[in-house]
Amino acid sequence: MSLSHLKSFLMYFCFHY
């Protein structure tokens, strides 16, 4: 897993909430 991918996922989660 790439760090960029993880960060993107986290950002997406934050935005979704």
GROMACS .gro file of N, CA and C in nm:
model
   51
    1MET      N    1   0.084  -0.121   0.000
    1MET     CA    2   0.000   0.000   0.000
    1MET      C    3   0.088   0.126   0.000
    2SER      N    4   0.049   0.219  -0.083
    2SER     CA    5   0.126   0.344  -0.090
    2SER      C    6   0.077   0.445   0.014
    3LEU      N    7   0.167   0.526   0.058
    3LEU     CA    8   0.129   0.627   0.158
    3LEU      C    9   0.030   0.726   0.097
    4SER      N   10   0.055   0.757  -0.029
    4SER     CA   11  -0.034   0.852  -0.099
    4SER      C   12  -0.176   0.797  -0.103
    5HIS      N   13  -0.185   0.669  -0.133
    5HIS     CA   14  -0.316   0.604  -0.139
    5HIS      C   15  -0.384   0.611  -0.002
    6LEU      N   16  -0.309   0.583   0.099
    6LEU     CA   17  -0.364   0.585   0.235
    6LEU      C   18  -0.412   0.725   0.271
    7LYS      N   19  -0.331   0.823   0.236
    7LYS     CA   20  -0.368   0.962   0.267
    7LYS      C   21  -0.494   1.001   0.192
    8SER      N   22  -0.501   0.959   0.068
    8SER     CA   23  -0.618   0.990  -0.015
    8SER      C   24  -0.742   0.929   0.050
    9PHE      N   25  -0.727   0.807   0.093
    9PHE     CA   26  -0.840   0.736   0.156
    9PHE      C   27  -0.884   0.809   0.282
   10LEU      N   28  -0.788   0.851   0.359
   10LEU     CA   29  -0.819   0.923   0.484
   10LEU      C   30  -0.891   1.054   0.453
   11MET      N   31  -0.842   1.123   0.354
   11MET     CA   32  -0.904   1.251   0.314
   11MET      C   33  -1.048   1.226   0.269
   12TYR      N   34  -1.063   1.122   0.192
   12TYR     CA   35  -1.197   1.090   0.140
   12TYR      C   36  -1.291   1.060   0.257
   13PHE      N   37  -1.241   0.986   0.352
   13PHE     CA   38  -1.322   0.951   0.470
   13PHE      C   39  -1.363   1.077   0.545
   14CYS      N   40  -1.267   1.165   0.562
   14CYS     CA   41  -1.295   1.292   0.634
   14CYS      C   42  -1.401   1.372   0.560
   15PHE      N   43  -1.388   1.374   0.429
   15PHE     CA   44  -1.483   1.451   0.348
   15PHE      C   45  -1.621   1.387   0.351
   16HIS      N   46  -1.621   1.256   0.353
   16HIS     CA   47  -1.748   1.183   0.352
   16HIS      C   48  -1.825   1.208   0.482
   17TYR      N   49  -1.750   1.215   0.588
   17TYR     CA   50  -1.818   1.233   0.718
   17TYR      C   51  -1.877   1.372   0.729
   0.00000   0.00000   0.00000
